[in-house]
Every structure is written in structure tokens, then in C-alpha cells.
mmCIF file of C-alpha atoms in Angstrom:
data_model
loop_
_atom_site.group_PDB
_atom_site.id
_atom_site.type_symbol
_atom_site.label_atom_id
_atom_site.label_comp_id
_atom_site.label_asym_id
_atom_site.label_seq_id
_atom_site.Cartn_x
_atom_site.Cartn_y
_atom_site.Cartn_z
ATOM 1 C CA MET A 1 -10.431 -7.190 68.022
ATOM 2 C CA GLU A 2 -13.262 -7.866 65.554
ATOM 3 C CA GLU A 3 -14.268 -4.153 65.625
ATOM 4 C CA ASN A 4 -10.694 -3.106 64.897
ATOM 5 C CA ASN A 5 -10.643 -5.397 61.874
ATOM 6 C CA LYS A 6 -13.900 -3.964 60.623
ATOM 7 C CA LYS A 7 -12.551 -0.353 61.168
ATOM 8 C CA SER A 8 -9.352 -1.288 59.287
ATOM 9 C CA PHE A 9 -11.409 -2.773 56.354
ATOM 10 C CA ARG A 10 -13.587 0.336 56.161
ATOM 11 C CA GLU A 11 -10.515 2.595 56.012
ATOM 12 C CA LYS A 12 -8.961 0.506 53.200
ATOM 13 C CA LEU A 13 -12.208 0.525 51.315
ATOM 14 C CA LEU A 14 -12.522 4.342 51.726
ATOM 15 C CA ASN A 15 -8.906 4.832 50.581
ATOM 16 C CA PHE A 16 -9.511 2.628 47.582
ATOM 17 C CA LYS A 17 -12.660 4.568 46.730
ATOM 18 C CA GLN A 18 -10.803 7.939 47.053
ATOM 19 C CA LYS A 19 -7.976 6.716 44.805
ATOM 20 C CA ALA A 20 -10.418 5.412 42.241
ATOM 21 C CA GLU A 21 -12.240 8.811 42.240
ATOM 22 C CA LYS A 22 -8.916 10.644 41.939
ATOM 23 C CA ASN A 23 -7.835 8.555 39.010
ATOM 24 C CA LEU A 24 -11.162 9.070 37.264
ATOM 25 C CA GLU A 25 -10.859 12.832 37.738
ATOM 26 C CA GLN A 26 -7.307 12.681 36.381
ATOM 27 C CA GLU A 27 -8.511 10.686 33.315
ATOM 28 C CA LYS A 28 -11.314 13.257 32.687
ATOM 29 C CA LYS A 29 -8.751 16.095 32.841
ATOM 30 C CA GLU A 30 -6.433 14.266 30.517
ATOM 31 C CA LYS A 31 -9.217 13.666 28.037
ATOM 32 C CA GLN A 32 -10.327 17.398 28.317
ATOM 33 C CA ASN A 33 -6.740 18.577 27.805
ATOM 34 C CA LYS A 34 -6.074 16.098 24.955
ATOM 35 C CA ILE A 35 -5.846 17.892 21.600
ATOM 36 C CA LYS A 36 -8.246 16.474 19.073
ATOM 37 C CA PHE A 37 -7.023 15.162 15.727
ATOM 38 C CA HIS A 38 -8.462 17.904 13.502
ATOM 39 C CA LYS A 39 -6.955 20.584 15.805
ATOM 40 C CA LYS A 40 -3.629 18.836 15.632
ATOM 41 C CA ILE A 41 -3.654 19.104 11.829
ATOM 42 C CA SER A 42 -4.583 22.814 12.130
ATOM 43 C CA TYR A 43 -1.888 23.502 14.782
ATOM 44 C CA SER A 44 0.728 21.583 12.800
ATOM 45 C CA ILE A 45 0.143 23.873 9.806
ATOM 46 C CA THR A 46 -0.516 27.203 11.484
ATOM 47 C CA LYS A 47 0.515 27.305 15.132
ATOM 48 C CA PHE A 48 4.206 26.410 15.556
ATOM 49 C CA SER A 49 3.988 27.406 19.235
ATOM 50 C CA LYS A 50 1.726 24.389 19.837
ATOM 51 C CA TYR A 51 4.360 21.841 18.801
ATOM 52 C CA PRO A 52 5.953 21.569 22.218
ATOM 53 C CA GLU A 53 2.495 21.264 23.854
ATOM 54 C CA MET A 54 1.451 18.466 21.433
ATOM 55 C CA ALA A 55 4.851 16.752 21.934
ATOM 56 C CA LYS A 56 4.274 16.628 25.704
ATOM 57 C CA GLU A 57 1.296 14.247 25.123
ATOM 58 C CA GLY A 58 3.953 11.624 24.344
ATOM 59 C CA ALA A 59 5.517 9.667 21.539
ATOM 60 C CA LYS A 60 2.679 7.065 21.633
ATOM 61 C CA ILE A 61 -0.004 9.676 20.909
ATOM 62 C CA ALA A 62 2.171 11.232 18.171
ATOM 63 C CA THR A 63 2.614 7.781 16.569
ATOM 64 C CA LYS A 64 -1.137 7.275 16.652
ATOM 65 C CA TYR A 65 -1.525 10.664 14.893
ATOM 66 C CA LEU A 66 1.040 9.515 12.223
ATOM 67 C CA ILE A 67 -0.846 6.225 11.709
ATOM 68 C CA SER A 68 -4.142 8.261 11.278
ATOM 69 C CA LEU A 69 -2.486 10.547 8.720
ATOM 70 C CA ILE A 70 -1.047 7.622 6.829
ATOM 71 C CA ALA A 71 -4.427 5.871 6.924
ATOM 72 C CA PHE A 72 -6.067 8.958 5.236
ATOM 73 C CA PHE A 73 -3.117 9.072 2.773
ATOM 74 C CA SER A 74 -3.590 5.323 2.065
ATOM 75 C CA ILE A 75 -7.318 5.713 1.411
ATOM 76 C CA PHE A 76 -6.698 8.340 -1.269
ATOM 77 C CA LEU A 77 -3.897 6.280 -2.812
ATOM 78 C CA SER A 78 -5.909 3.023 -2.663
ATOM 79 C CA VAL A 79 -8.885 4.620 -4.456
ATOM 80 C CA ILE A 80 -6.684 6.030 -7.177
ATOM 81 C CA SER A 81 -4.756 2.682 -7.581
ATOM 82 C CA SER A 82 -8.015 0.650 -7.654
ATOM 83 C CA ILE A 83 -9.526 2.962 -10.285
ATOM 84 C CA GLU A 84 -6.287 2.591 -12.330
ATOM 85 C CA MET A 85 -6.367 -1.204 -11.981
ATOM 86 C CA LYS A 86 -10.082 -1.465 -12.976
ATOM 87 C CA LYS A 87 -9.340 0.810 -15.984
ATOM 88 C CA SER A 88 -6.446 -1.500 -16.905
ATOM 89 C CA ASP A 89 -8.707 -4.544 -16.572
ATOM 90 C CA LYS A 90 -11.317 -2.944 -18.799
ATOM 91 C CA ASP A 91 -8.637 -2.129 -21.382
ATOM 92 C CA GLY A 92 -7.363 -5.685 -21.104
ATOM 93 C CA ILE A 93 -10.828 -7.158 -21.840
ATOM 94 C CA GLU A 94 -11.155 -4.848 -24.833
ATOM 95 C CA TYR A 95 -7.644 -5.856 -26.003
ATOM 96 C CA LEU A 96 -8.521 -9.574 -25.804
ATOM 97 C CA ASN A 97 -11.786 -9.077 -27.651
ATOM 98 C CA ASN A 98 -9.903 -7.330 -30.461
ATOM 99 C CA ASN A 99 -6.691 -9.467 -30.522
ATOM 100 C CA LEU A 100 -7.631 -13.000 -29.325
ATOM 101 C CA PRO A 101 -8.644 -14.849 -32.511
ATOM 102 C CA GLU A 102 -11.828 -16.882 -32.605
ATOM 103 C CA PHE A 103 -11.047 -20.509 -31.742
ATOM 104 C CA ASN A 104 -12.625 -23.802 -30.970
ATOM 105 C CA TYR A 105 -11.244 -26.473 -28.645
ATOM 106 C CA SER A 106 -12.685 -29.977 -29.026
ATOM 107 C CA GLU A 107 -11.402 -33.450 -28.171
ATOM 108 C CA GLY A 108 -7.881 -32.345 -27.341
ATOM 109 C CA VAL A 109 -7.355 -30.146 -30.408
ATOM 110 C CA LEU A 110 -7.308 -26.393 -30.527
ATOM 111 C CA ILE A 111 -8.210 -24.668 -33.895
ATOM 112 C CA THR A 112 -8.046 -20.958 -34.552
ATOM 113 C CA GLU A 113 -9.563 -18.984 -37.394
ATOM 114 C CA THR A 114 -6.253 -17.352 -38.298
ATOM 115 C CA ALA A 115 -3.333 -18.858 -40.182
ATOM 116 C CA GLU A 116 -0.823 -16.437 -38.624
ATOM 117 C CA LYS A 117 0.979 -16.559 -35.312
ATOM 118 C CA VAL A 118 -0.668 -14.307 -32.657
ATOM 119 C CA VAL A 119 1.258 -12.684 -29.810
ATOM 120 C CA LEU A 120 -0.676 -11.216 -26.759
ATOM 121 C CA LYS A 121 1.268 -8.828 -24.630
ATOM 122 C CA HIS A 122 -1.216 -6.771 -22.511
ATOM 123 C CA ASP A 123 -0.648 -6.374 -18.776
ATOM 124 C CA LEU A 124 -3.857 -8.375 -18.033
ATOM 125 C CA ILE A 125 -2.469 -11.349 -19.946
ATOM 126 C CA LYS A 126 0.785 -11.128 -17.982
ATOM 127 C CA GLU A 127 -1.213 -10.952 -14.721
ATOM 128 C CA LEU A 128 -3.304 -14.000 -15.607
ATOM 129 C CA LEU A 129 -0.713 -16.165 -17.238
ATOM 130 C CA LYS A 130 2.527 -14.816 -15.819
ATOM 131 C CA GLY A 131 3.854 -13.680 -19.151
ATOM 132 C CA GLU A 132 3.205 -13.139 -22.879
ATOM 133 C CA VAL A 133 1.144 -15.608 -24.977
ATOM 134 C CA ILE A 134 1.984 -16.946 -28.353
ATOM 135 C CA ILE A 135 -0.826 -18.727 -30.270
ATOM 136 C CA ASP A 136 -0.021 -20.795 -33.334
ATOM 137 C CA THR A 137 -2.184 -23.871 -33.921
ATOM 138 C CA ASN A 138 -0.905 -24.399 -37.430
ATOM 139 C CA VAL A 139 2.735 -25.016 -36.673
ATOM 140 C CA GLU A 140 3.966 -28.586 -36.194
ATOM 141 C CA ASN A 141 7.632 -28.192 -37.101
ATOM 142 C CA GLU A 142 9.678 -28.782 -33.955
ATOM 143 C CA ASP A 143 12.413 -26.342 -35.112
ATOM 144 C CA ILE A 144 9.888 -23.484 -35.377
ATOM 145 C CA ILE A 145 8.448 -24.418 -31.899
ATOM 146 C CA ASN A 146 11.961 -24.386 -30.427
ATOM 147 C CA GLN A 147 12.496 -20.954 -31.937
ATOM 148 C CA TYR A 148 9.390 -19.745 -30.152
ATOM 149 C CA VAL A 149 10.764 -21.136 -26.858
ATOM 150 C CA ASP A 150 14.229 -19.656 -27.420
ATOM 151 C CA GLU A 151 12.706 -16.149 -27.993
ATOM 152 C CA TYR A 152 12.260 -15.802 -24.234
ATOM 153 C CA ASP A 153 15.447 -15.400 -22.253
ATOM 154 C CA LYS A 154 15.172 -16.058 -18.496
ATOM 155 C CA PRO A 155 13.596 -14.691 -16.386
ATOM 156 C CA GLN A 156 10.981 -13.602 -18.928
ATOM 157 C CA LYS A 157 7.964 -15.916 -18.893
ATOM 158 C CA ALA A 158 5.634 -17.007 -21.737
ATOM 159 C CA VAL A 159 2.931 -19.440 -22.678
ATOM 160 C CA ILE A 160 2.880 -20.992 -26.148
ATOM 161 C CA LEU A 161 -0.424 -22.396 -27.308
ATOM 162 C CA LEU A 162 -0.132 -25.042 -30.049
ATOM 163 C CA LYS A 163 -2.598 -27.330 -31.795
ATOM 164 C CA ASP A 164 -2.670 -30.101 -29.080
ATOM 165 C CA LYS A 165 -0.553 -28.788 -26.250
ATOM 166 C CA LEU A 166 0.734 -25.674 -24.493
ATOM 167 C CA ILE A 167 4.265 -24.929 -23.485
ATOM 168 C CA THR A 168 5.245 -22.787 -20.448
ATOM 169 C CA VAL A 169 8.612 -21.038 -20.662
ATOM 170 C CA ASN A 170 10.519 -20.060 -17.506
ATOM 171 C CA TRP A 171 7.570 -20.666 -15.186
ATOM 172 C CA LYS A 172 8.972 -23.184 -12.684
ATOM 173 C CA THR A 173 12.662 -22.969 -13.426
ATOM 174 C CA PRO A 174 14.385 -20.163 -15.277
ATOM 175 C CA GLY A 175 15.825 -21.449 -18.540
ATOM 176 C CA GLU A 176 13.546 -24.436 -18.724
ATOM 177 C CA HIS A 177 10.120 -25.176 -20.336
ATOM 178 C CA GLU A 178 7.350 -27.683 -19.698
ATOM 179 C CA GLU A 179 4.779 -29.221 -22.057
ATOM 180 C CA TYR A 180 1.146 -30.021 -21.130
ATOM 181 C CA ARG A 181 -1.533 -31.731 -23.174
ATOM 182 C CA TYR A 182 -4.828 -29.774 -23.161
ATOM 183 C CA GLN A 183 -6.824 -32.940 -22.196
ATOM 184 C CA GLU A 184 -4.574 -33.549 -19.132
ATOM 185 C CA LEU A 185 -4.898 -29.954 -17.967
ATOM 186 C CA LEU A 186 -8.651 -30.060 -18.273
ATOM 187 C CA LYS A 187 -8.899 -33.265 -16.356
ATOM 188 C CA GLN A 188 -6.706 -31.904 -13.565
ATOM 189 C CA TYR A 189 -8.785 -28.715 -13.427
ATOM 190 C CA ALA A 190 -12.015 -30.745 -13.277
ATOM 191 C CA LEU A 191 -10.688 -32.794 -10.374
ATOM 192 C CA LYS A 192 -9.281 -29.763 -8.537
ATOM 193 C CA THR A 193 -12.536 -27.819 -8.743
ATOM 194 C CA SER A 194 -14.918 -30.811 -8.564
ATOM 195 C CA THR A 195 -16.584 -29.855 -11.852
ATOM 196 C CA THR A 196 -17.333 -31.646 -15.113
ATOM 197 C CA GLU A 197 -14.481 -31.904 -17.492
ATOM 198 C CA LYS A 198 -14.771 -29.484 -20.413
ATOM 199 C CA THR A 199 -14.757 -31.143 -23.849
ATOM 200 C CA SER A 200 -15.438 -28.018 -25.866
ATOM 201 C CA ILE A 201 -14.220 -24.470 -25.303
ATOM 202 C CA THR A 202 -14.671 -21.310 -27.444
ATOM 203 C CA LYS A 203 -13.419 -17.725 -27.313
ATOM 204 C CA SER A 204 -16.720 -16.640 -25.685
ATOM 205 C CA ASP A 205 -16.241 -19.209 -22.891
ATOM 206 C CA VAL A 206 -12.707 -17.913 -22.145
ATOM 207 C CA MET A 207 -13.794 -14.254 -22.174
ATOM 208 C CA LEU A 208 -16.720 -14.984 -19.839
ATOM 209 C CA TYR A 209 -14.458 -16.918 -17.473
ATOM 210 C CA ILE A 210 -11.921 -14.032 -17.355
ATOM 211 C CA GLU A 211 -14.583 -11.365 -16.814
ATOM 212 C CA ASN A 212 -16.138 -13.377 -14.024
ATOM 213 C CA ASN A 213 -12.800 -13.932 -12.258
ATOM 214 C CA LEU A 214 -11.438 -10.371 -12.405
ATOM 215 C CA ILE A 215 -10.689 -8.884 -9.001
ATOM 216 C CA SER A 216 -13.475 -6.512 -7.875
ATOM 217 C CA PHE A 217 -12.901 -2.808 -7.084
ATOM 218 C CA PHE A 218 -13.533 -3.390 -3.366
ATOM 219 C CA SER A 219 -10.996 -6.261 -3.310
ATOM 220 C CA TYR A 220 -8.356 -4.043 -4.940
ATOM 221 C CA LEU A 221 -9.205 -1.236 -2.431
ATOM 222 C CA ILE A 222 -8.652 -3.539 0.568
ATOM 223 C CA ARG A 223 -5.421 -5.001 -0.725
ATOM 224 C CA TYR A 224 -3.957 -1.638 -1.651
ATOM 225 C CA PHE A 225 -5.020 -0.070 1.592
ATOM 226 C CA ILE A 226 -3.385 -2.789 3.728
ATOM 227 C CA SER A 227 -0.168 -2.781 1.643
ATOM 228 C CA TYR A 228 0.030 1.087 1.552
ATOM 229 C CA ILE A 229 -0.422 1.340 5.353
ATOM 230 C CA ILE A 230 2.497 -1.061 5.915
ATOM 231 C CA ILE A 231 4.741 0.324 3.142
ATOM 232 C CA TYR A 232 4.206 4.032 3.893
ATOM 233 C CA PHE A 233 4.388 3.663 7.723
ATOM 234 C CA GLY A 234 7.792 2.023 7.348
ATOM 235 C CA ARG A 235 8.893 4.613 4.776
ATOM 236 C CA PHE A 236 7.664 7.644 6.800
ATOM 237 C CA ILE A 237 9.197 6.349 9.992
ATOM 238 C CA ILE A 238 12.631 6.305 8.187
ATOM 239 C CA TYR A 239 12.040 9.835 6.869
ATOM 240 C CA ILE A 240 10.898 11.059 10.337
ATOM 241 C CA GLY A 241 13.926 9.405 11.937
ATOM 242 C CA GLU A 242 16.337 11.328 9.602
ATOM 243 C CA VAL A 243 14.592 14.669 10.028
ATOM 244 C CA CYS A 244 14.260 14.011 13.830
ATOM 245 C CA LEU A 245 18.081 13.536 14.088
ATOM 246 C CA ILE A 246 18.738 16.791 12.275
ATOM 247 C CA GLY A 247 16.221 18.505 14.406
ATOM 248 C CA TYR A 248 17.837 17.121 17.598
ATOM 249 C CA ILE A 249 21.125 18.527 16.537
ATOM 250 C CA THR A 250 19.464 21.890 15.852
ATOM 251 C CA ASN A 251 17.885 21.665 19.327
ATOM 252 C CA LYS A 252 21.359 21.260 20.859
ATOM 253 C CA ILE A 253 22.886 24.201 18.796
ATOM 254 C CA LEU A 254 20.048 26.440 19.952
ATOM 255 C CA LYS A 255 20.787 25.207 23.536
ATOM 256 C CA MET A 256 17.262 23.942 24.077
ATOM 257 C CA ASN A 257 16.278 21.053 26.311
ATOM 258 C CA PHE A 258 13.871 18.982 24.202
ATOM 259 C CA LYS A 259 14.362 15.243 24.762
ATOM 260 C CA LEU A 260 14.722 12.887 21.861
ATOM 261 C CA LYS A 261 11.082 11.549 22.420
ATOM 262 C CA GLU A 262 9.726 15.080 22.269
ATOM 263 C CA MET A 263 11.763 15.779 19.132
ATOM 264 C CA TYR A 264 10.400 12.607 17.506
ATOM 265 C CA SER A 265 6.868 13.772 18.351
ATOM 266 C CA MET A 266 7.413 17.262 17.016
ATOM 267 C CA THR A 267 8.977 15.858 13.871
ATOM 268 C CA ILE A 268 5.716 13.793 13.215
ATOM 269 C CA TYR A 269 3.623 17.007 13.450
ATOM 270 C CA ALA A 270 6.132 18.758 11.154
ATOM 271 C CA PHE A 271 5.364 16.085 8.504
ATOM 272 C CA THR A 272 1.653 17.027 8.379
ATOM 273 C CA VAL A 273 1.936 19.491 5.482
ATOM 274 C CA PRO A 274 4.467 17.217 3.520
ATOM 275 C CA ILE A 275 2.094 14.278 3.766
ATOM 276 C CA ILE A 276 -0.908 16.392 2.666
ATOM 277 C CA THR A 277 1.305 17.727 -0.199
ATOM 278 C CA TYR A 278 2.174 14.214 -1.092
ATOM 279 C CA ILE A 279 -1.516 13.292 -1.366
ATOM 280 C CA ILE A 280 -2.160 16.298 -3.651
ATOM 281 C CA TYR A 281 0.934 15.418 -5.746
ATOM 282 C CA ILE A 282 -0.228 11.798 -6.223
ATOM 283 C CA ILE A 283 -3.737 12.906 -7.302
ATOM 284 C CA VAL A 284 -2.330 15.476 -9.760
ATOM 285 C CA HIS A 285 0.225 12.938 -11.113
ATOM 286 C CA PHE A 286 -2.593 10.370 -11.645
ATOM 287 C CA PHE A 287 -4.671 12.739 -13.800
ATOM 288 C CA THR A 288 -1.875 14.595 -15.624
ATOM 289 C CA ASN A 289 1.317 12.524 -15.362
ATOM 290 C CA PHE A 290 2.980 15.598 -13.926
ATOM 291 C CA SER A 291 6.013 14.657 -11.863
ATOM 292 C CA ILE A 292 8.601 16.581 -9.774
ATOM 293 C CA PRO A 293 12.255 15.454 -9.764
ATOM 294 C CA TYR A 294 13.735 14.852 -6.279
ATOM 295 C CA PHE A 295 10.189 15.129 -4.708
ATOM 296 C CA VAL A 296 11.078 12.963 -1.684
ATOM 297 C CA GLU A 297 14.099 15.136 -0.873
ATOM 298 C CA SER A 298 11.946 18.244 -1.217
ATOM 299 C CA PHE A 299 9.275 16.575 0.947
ATOM 300 C CA MET A 300 11.867 15.981 3.765
ATOM 301 C CA VAL A 301 13.328 19.509 3.478
ATOM 302 C CA LEU A 302 9.758 20.929 3.879
ATOM 303 C CA ALA A 303 9.306 18.882 7.015
ATOM 304 C CA TYR A 304 12.591 20.100 8.478
ATOM 305 C CA ILE A 305 11.625 23.699 7.703
ATOM 306 C CA PHE A 306 8.327 23.274 9.750
ATOM 307 C CA LEU A 307 10.330 21.652 12.535
ATOM 308 C CA ALA A 308 12.983 24.377 12.588
ATOM 309 C CA ILE A 309 10.380 27.123 12.626
ATOM 310 C CA ALA A 310 8.769 25.458 15.565
ATOM 311 C CA LEU A 311 12.118 25.206 17.454
ATOM 312 C CA PHE A 312 13.002 28.815 16.735
ATOM 313 C CA LYS A 313 9.482 29.921 17.770
ATOM 314 C CA SER A 314 9.813 27.901 20.979
ATOM 315 C CA LYS A 315 13.282 29.514 21.646
ATOM 316 C CA HIS A 316 11.948 33.032 20.930
ATOM 317 C CA ASP A 317 8.996 32.509 23.329
ATOM 318 C CA GLY A 318 11.371 31.175 26.048
ATOM 319 C CA VAL A 319 13.682 34.233 25.695
ATOM 320 C CA LYS A 320 10.571 36.518 25.759
ATOM 321 C CA LYS A 321 9.297 34.908 29.031
ATOM 322 C CA GLU A 322 12.714 35.318 30.664
ATOM 323 C CA GLY A 323 12.773 38.951 29.622
ATOM 324 C CA GLU A 324 9.324 39.559 31.160
ATOM 325 C CA ASN A 325 10.478 37.951 34.422
#
């Protein structure tokens, strides 16, 4: 009885070992047969007969390919957007240096070296303070101050800097404004940041603070990359879904037997050239402001043309094989 149990255990162990070896061999074959990413790009552009073969790898593999393409696309776009933002920041600093008047804040009172009202409108100002900035430290007439407030219709936001206070317009609630004394704001800031309360501030202090707190190129790059991956994956999935549906109808008209999953995969590969074209278009647009009307529509038509060529090629190859048999 004990010998029979040992024999049965050995047989089970042997069967398990054989199955494990068989699975390893199958995995090796799948890895060997798996088409590499760079070859898929090449086949998607030049070898339409390879579309069905690539589609057989499955929708999951095709989706990974799409994500990889979008990642490359997002890297290019993120670099361009980050360069643009840093350029805008640099322009903003220069704008402030030229347009922000020399001033001195001391003991709750702000004094500027200009007698005229100053309005700051640069994008960097809007980014830092949510809207335009009006500086007038000489006005004390409430009617004139109310005119400044009324200039901004909701939802447009603004900050008005006066002699002893600032007014925020449409910040918290559209159509309303709030007043803050400088001393109160500086006390709150000191408590919040655990720093010593500022009693004296000049233009140089403000410029230094802004320059030190600007977003770095790398931070812009990461932010843009993550947002572009999410945005463009969602966008391209919609485009692919639309072209896939038209391709599936074409598949039925041609009396071919591609399943919807296979059609989805083939559509992804058909989008290779349009996505590369999109990257080139974005780069050209960045440097030249050149734009093409209805580019997205043209982009989708191009993808369908590649898919249709792959379908007709597959149909032709099938008919040719039948003729040879």
C-alpha cells in the first residue's frame, strides 16, 4: 500500500514536471514569435500583409503597442510644451521687471514711485494671482476704487493693490470682492509658513520670490507627460473606435471573417503613421505656427486608408491562395 502511494506520488510529480517544461517551451516559442515594437512600426507602415499576423497576438498586446506610441508622442509634446512654458515664464519675468513699478512696503503701507495707475496683464501674472493686477497706491476716493472693481465682470478675476490694502475681485464668489489689509495677510503668511513676519518689502524681494518659486522645466515635463498620456489615450481610443467600426463594416462587405477584437488590433496598427504625422505636425506648428484645417478628420481618414489597404491586401492574398489550391 505504501509502495503504491509512493509510485502514485512519483507519477504526479513527473506529470507536473512535464507540464511545467511544456509550458516553458510554449512561452519560449511565444516570445520568439512575438513581433518586436520597432518591427511593428515598420510593418504598420510598409507591410500591410502583416496586419492580420500582428492582430492575432491579441487586443491586449495591440493596446500595449498603442500606449507605447502615445508615450513617445507624449514625450515629444511634453518637451515642446515645457520649453514653451519656460519661455513664457522668462518673458513674464522680463515683463515684470519692465512694468512693475519700484515700490516699498513698510508698516502696513505700500508706496510706489509712480503717480499713475499700473495694470499688469501678462500670463505669468494671471497664473500667480489668478487674474490681472491693478496697482494704484495714490487713490483714496472710494468711488474710483469701486470703478476699478466694477471694471471686471464675472467670471474675470483681478487683484487691486492700494495704499494699505488689496482687493480681490471674483476670486471666491463670482460678482463679489474681498478686502485684505497687508499687515493681516503677512501675519497669516508668517504663521502658515512658520517664518518671521515681513515688515518691509521691495520690488527686488518680490522678483526674487517669484523667480525662486517658478516651476522647473523637469516639473513641467512630468506634469505634461502624465496629463498628455491620459488625454491622448482617451482621445485616440475614441478615434480608433470610430475607424474600427467603419473597418468592421468594410470587413463584412468584403465577406471576410475578422473578429471585432482583431479589427480593433488592426486599427491600432493603422494609426501608426497618423500618430507619427501628428508628432511632426505639432513640432512644425510649434516652430512656424503652421496649421492645417480639419487635421483630425484628415488624421482619421489616413488611418482608415491604411486599414482598408490591409483588408484588401488580406482579401487578395486569400483569393490567391485559393487559386493556387
